[in-house]
mmCIF file of N, CA and C in Angstrom:
data_model
loop_
_atom_site.group_PDB
_atom_site.id
_atom_site.type_symbol
_atom_site.label_atom_id
_atom_site.label_comp_id
_atom_site.label_asym_id
_atom_site.label_seq_id
_atom_site.Cartn_x
_atom_site.Cartn_y
_atom_site.Cartn_z
ATOM 1 N N UNK A 1 131.610 111.543 127.597
ATOM 2 C CA UNK A 1 130.306 111.568 126.957
ATOM 3 C C UNK A 1 130.374 110.755 125.749
ATOM 4 N N UNK A 2 129.192 110.027 125.527
ATOM 5 C CA UNK A 2 129.246 108.790 124.651
ATOM 6 C C UNK A 2 128.879 109.239 123.196
ATOM 7 N N UNK A 3 129.394 108.575 122.343
ATOM 8 C CA UNK A 3 129.042 108.979 120.615
ATOM 9 C C UNK A 3 127.490 108.772 120.557
ATOM 10 N N UNK A 4 127.341 109.784 119.520
ATOM 11 C CA UNK A 4 125.875 109.819 118.994
ATOM 12 C C UNK A 4 125.604 108.393 118.343
ATOM 13 N N UNK A 5 124.302 107.605 118.226
ATOM 14 C CA UNK A 5 124.352 106.239 117.854
ATOM 15 C C UNK A 5 124.446 106.375 116.217
ATOM 16 N N UNK A 6 124.583 107.383 115.613
ATOM 17 C CA UNK A 6 124.378 107.532 114.116
ATOM 18 C C UNK A 6 125.917 107.982 113.710
ATOM 19 N N UNK A 7 126.763 108.067 114.539
ATOM 20 C CA UNK A 7 127.978 108.246 113.925
ATOM 21 C C UNK A 7 128.709 106.766 113.636
ATOM 22 N N UNK A 8 130.219 106.769 112.845
ATOM 23 C CA UNK A 8 130.732 105.898 112.380
ATOM 24 C C UNK A 8 131.060 104.799 113.778
ATOM 25 N N UNK A 9 131.027 105.156 114.572
ATOM 26 C CA UNK A 9 131.258 104.421 115.913
ATOM 27 C C UNK A 9 130.089 103.433 116.358
ATOM 28 N N UNK A 10 128.949 103.251 115.579
ATOM 29 C CA UNK A 10 127.933 102.456 115.723
ATOM 30 C C UNK A 10 128.759 101.022 115.334
ATOM 31 N N UNK A 11 128.739 100.380 116.287
ATOM 32 C CA UNK A 11 129.549 98.950 115.946
ATOM 33 C C UNK A 11 128.596 98.032 115.980
ATOM 34 N N UNK A 12 128.995 96.921 115.089
ATOM 35 C CA UNK A 12 127.850 95.542 114.759
ATOM 36 C C UNK A 12 127.472 95.234 115.930
ATOM 37 N N UNK A 13 127.914 95.193 117.224
ATOM 38 C CA UNK A 13 127.162 94.406 118.354
ATOM 39 C C UNK A 13 126.239 95.341 118.443
ATOM 40 N N UNK A 14 126.420 97.084 118.607
ATOM 41 C CA UNK A 14 125.172 97.853 118.689
ATOM 42 C C UNK A 14 124.092 97.995 117.524
ATOM 43 N N UNK A 15 124.414 97.692 116.457
ATOM 44 C CA UNK A 15 123.264 97.624 115.244
ATOM 45 C C UNK A 15 122.620 96.274 115.351
ATOM 46 N N UNK A 16 123.212 95.170 115.751
ATOM 47 C CA UNK A 16 122.720 94.215 115.865
ATOM 48 C C UNK A 16 121.707 93.996 116.726
ATOM 49 N N UNK A 17 121.950 94.437 118.119
ATOM 50 C CA UNK A 17 121.132 94.687 119.151
ATOM 51 C C UNK A 17 119.890 95.548 119.061
ATOM 52 N N UNK A 18 120.054 96.532 118.153
ATOM 53 C CA UNK A 18 119.179 97.394 117.788
ATOM 54 C C UNK A 18 118.036 96.800 116.878
ATOM 55 N N UNK A 19 118.540 95.990 115.741
ATOM 56 C CA UNK A 19 117.966 95.371 114.828
ATOM 57 C C UNK A 19 117.006 94.238 115.686
ATOM 58 N N UNK A 20 117.644 93.455 116.381
ATOM 59 C CA UNK A 20 116.648 92.597 117.339
ATOM 60 C C UNK A 20 115.495 93.110 117.915
ATOM 61 N N UNK A 21 115.889 94.281 118.554
ATOM 62 C CA UNK A 21 114.847 95.453 119.241
ATOM 63 C C UNK A 21 113.768 95.607 118.338
ATOM 64 N N UNK A 22 114.484 96.075 117.145
ATOM 65 C CA UNK A 22 113.174 96.547 116.141
ATOM 66 C C UNK A 22 112.304 95.374 115.679
ATOM 67 N N UNK A 23 113.218 94.240 115.532
ATOM 68 C CA UNK A 23 112.523 93.078 114.789
ATOM 69 C C UNK A 23 111.284 92.548 116.081
ATOM 70 N N UNK A 24 111.403 93.114 117.234
ATOM 71 C CA UNK A 24 110.852 92.275 118.226
ATOM 72 C C UNK A 24 109.417 93.057 118.296
ATOM 73 N N UNK A 25 109.529 94.402 118.207
ATOM 74 C CA UNK A 25 108.617 95.371 117.854
ATOM 75 C C UNK A 25 107.478 94.997 116.759
ATOM 76 N N UNK A 26 108.211 94.829 115.485
ATOM 77 C CA UNK A 26 107.701 94.567 114.361
ATOM 78 C C UNK A 26 106.533 93.106 114.448
ATOM 79 N N UNK A 27 107.488 92.288 115.048
ATOM 80 C CA UNK A 27 106.647 90.988 115.475
ATOM 81 C C UNK A 27 105.287 91.172 116.350
ATOM 82 N N UNK A 28 105.620 92.218 117.265
ATOM 83 C CA UNK A 28 104.657 92.188 118.580
ATOM 84 C C UNK A 28 103.378 93.133 117.701
ATOM 85 N N UNK A 29 103.525 93.896 116.717
ATOM 86 C CA UNK A 29 102.606 94.886 115.938
ATOM 87 C C UNK A 29 101.870 93.879 115.111
ATOM 88 N N UNK A 30 102.315 92.535 114.721
ATOM 89 C CA UNK A 30 101.557 91.452 113.919
ATOM 90 C C UNK A 30 102.286 91.559 112.364
ATOM 91 N N UNK A 31 103.776 92.127 112.434
ATOM 92 C CA UNK A 31 104.547 92.129 111.274
ATOM 93 C C UNK A 31 103.922 92.598 110.179
ATOM 94 N N UNK A 32 103.492 94.244 109.947
ATOM 95 C CA UNK A 32 102.896 94.583 109.138
ATOM 96 C C UNK A 32 103.938 94.943 107.642
ATOM 97 N N UNK A 33 103.437 95.050 106.764
ATOM 98 C CA UNK A 33 103.991 95.311 105.797
ATOM 99 C C UNK A 33 103.422 96.439 104.731
ATOM 100 N N UNK A 34 104.120 97.034 104.190
ATOM 101 C CA UNK A 34 105.648 97.758 104.454
ATOM 102 C C UNK A 34 105.849 97.982 105.908
ATOM 103 N N UNK A 35 106.962 98.311 106.654
ATOM 104 C CA UNK A 35 107.369 98.680 107.872
ATOM 105 C C UNK A 35 108.408 99.450 107.560
ATOM 106 N N UNK A 36 108.193 100.932 108.031
ATOM 107 C CA UNK A 36 109.153 101.771 107.888
ATOM 108 C C UNK A 36 109.813 102.234 109.213
ATOM 109 N N UNK A 37 111.334 102.192 108.952
ATOM 110 C CA UNK A 37 112.118 102.872 110.388
ATOM 111 C C UNK A 37 112.578 104.029 109.919
ATOM 112 N N UNK A 38 112.667 105.156 110.698
ATOM 113 C CA UNK A 38 113.016 106.410 110.300
ATOM 114 C C UNK A 38 114.476 106.480 111.503
ATOM 115 N N UNK A 39 115.285 107.170 110.817
ATOM 116 C CA UNK A 39 116.559 107.711 111.425
ATOM 117 C C UNK A 39 116.724 109.156 111.497
ATOM 118 N N UNK A 40 116.277 109.749 112.592
ATOM 119 C CA UNK A 40 116.351 111.167 112.462
ATOM 120 C C UNK A 40 117.827 111.707 112.591
ATOM 121 N N UNK A 41 117.894 112.575 111.860
ATOM 122 C CA UNK A 41 119.341 113.300 111.893
ATOM 123 C C UNK A 41 120.496 112.047 111.397
ATOM 124 N N UNK A 42 120.043 111.366 110.321
ATOM 125 C CA UNK A 42 120.652 110.040 110.391
ATOM 126 C C UNK A 42 122.124 110.562 109.681
ATOM 127 N N UNK A 43 122.635 111.665 109.227
ATOM 128 C CA UNK A 43 123.774 112.067 108.464
ATOM 129 C C UNK A 43 124.189 111.036 107.411
ATOM 130 N N UNK A 44 124.986 109.849 107.539
ATOM 131 C CA UNK A 44 125.516 109.056 106.642
ATOM 132 C C UNK A 44 124.554 107.881 106.746
ATOM 133 N N UNK A 45 123.741 107.734 107.765
ATOM 134 C CA UNK A 45 123.061 106.499 107.500
ATOM 135 C C UNK A 45 123.658 105.236 108.223
ATOM 136 N N UNK A 46 124.686 105.263 109.113
ATOM 137 C CA UNK A 46 125.683 104.309 109.451
ATOM 138 C C UNK A 46 124.643 103.525 110.378
ATOM 139 N N UNK A 47 123.916 103.854 111.109
ATOM 140 C CA UNK A 47 123.257 103.248 112.007
ATOM 141 C C UNK A 47 121.951 102.268 110.988
ATOM 142 N N UNK A 48 121.240 102.731 110.052
ATOM 143 C CA UNK A 48 120.172 102.302 109.539
ATOM 144 C C UNK A 48 121.151 101.048 108.631
ATOM 145 N N UNK A 49 122.256 101.634 107.916
ATOM 146 C CA UNK A 49 123.045 100.399 107.083
ATOM 147 C C UNK A 49 123.262 99.172 108.082
ATOM 148 N N UNK A 50 123.872 99.338 109.501
ATOM 149 C CA UNK A 50 124.114 98.601 110.056
ATOM 150 C C UNK A 50 122.729 97.555 110.616
ATOM 151 N N UNK A 51 121.676 98.393 111.113
ATOM 152 C CA UNK A 51 120.840 97.413 111.032
ATOM 153 C C UNK A 51 120.115 96.755 110.013
ATOM 154 N N UNK A 52 120.158 97.167 108.942
ATOM 155 C CA UNK A 52 119.708 96.283 107.666
ATOM 156 C C UNK A 52 120.545 95.263 107.220
ATOM 157 N N UNK A 53 122.039 95.283 107.491
ATOM 158 C CA UNK A 53 122.798 94.490 107.518
ATOM 159 C C UNK A 53 122.875 93.278 108.444
ATOM 160 N N UNK A 54 122.583 93.781 109.793
ATOM 161 C CA UNK A 54 122.323 92.681 110.511
ATOM 162 C C UNK A 54 121.083 91.883 110.279
ATOM 163 N N UNK A 55 119.932 92.460 110.053
ATOM 164 C CA UNK A 55 118.843 91.859 109.881
ATOM 165 C C UNK A 55 119.032 90.952 108.458
ATOM 166 N N UNK A 56 119.797 91.186 107.456
ATOM 167 C CA UNK A 56 119.988 90.489 106.636
ATOM 168 C C UNK A 56 120.744 89.250 106.895
ATOM 169 N N UNK A 57 121.827 89.605 107.782
ATOM 170 C CA UNK A 57 122.796 88.397 108.166
ATOM 171 C C UNK A 57 122.253 87.434 109.019
ATOM 172 N N UNK A 58 121.126 87.659 109.714
ATOM 173 C CA UNK A 58 120.461 86.855 110.605
ATOM 174 C C UNK A 58 119.357 86.196 109.619
ATOM 175 N N UNK A 59 118.928 86.508 108.289
ATOM 176 C CA UNK A 59 117.787 85.844 107.821
ATOM 177 C C UNK A 59 116.567 86.271 107.983
ATOM 178 N N UNK A 60 116.359 87.648 108.826
ATOM 179 C CA UNK A 60 115.087 88.081 109.233
ATOM 180 C C UNK A 60 114.370 88.351 107.938
ATOM 181 N N UNK A 61 112.924 88.123 108.314
ATOM 182 C CA UNK A 61 111.971 88.628 107.034
ATOM 183 C C UNK A 61 111.974 89.824 107.230
ATOM 184 N N UNK A 62 111.836 90.522 108.448
ATOM 185 C CA UNK A 62 111.761 91.783 108.360
ATOM 186 C C UNK A 62 112.771 92.830 106.950
ATOM 187 N N UNK A 63 113.880 92.220 106.931
ATOM 188 C CA UNK A 63 114.515 92.804 105.756
ATOM 189 C C UNK A 63 113.838 92.986 104.634
ATOM 190 N N UNK A 64 113.006 92.072 104.254
ATOM 191 C CA UNK A 64 112.493 92.183 102.919
ATOM 192 C C UNK A 64 111.233 92.905 103.060
ATOM 193 N N UNK A 65 110.573 93.518 103.998
ATOM 194 C CA UNK A 65 109.549 94.367 104.208
ATOM 195 C C UNK A 65 110.170 95.825 104.396
ATOM 196 N N UNK A 66 111.222 96.266 104.616
ATOM 197 C CA UNK A 66 111.533 97.782 104.985
ATOM 198 C C UNK A 66 111.560 98.329 103.666
#
């Protein structure tokens, strides 16, 4: 069984991949601001934190509108 995405097992590779996909969706939607991402059942928010970190590390303008 695979671990849930929101567990501490969410690796930087996974969160960076998810961040790139979210950025692509944001771009296709016309880059709306603000832009809200929800993590249902987030627990400690490990996935959300990893996504935000990945966006910041890549210099994505999406990080500033979340």
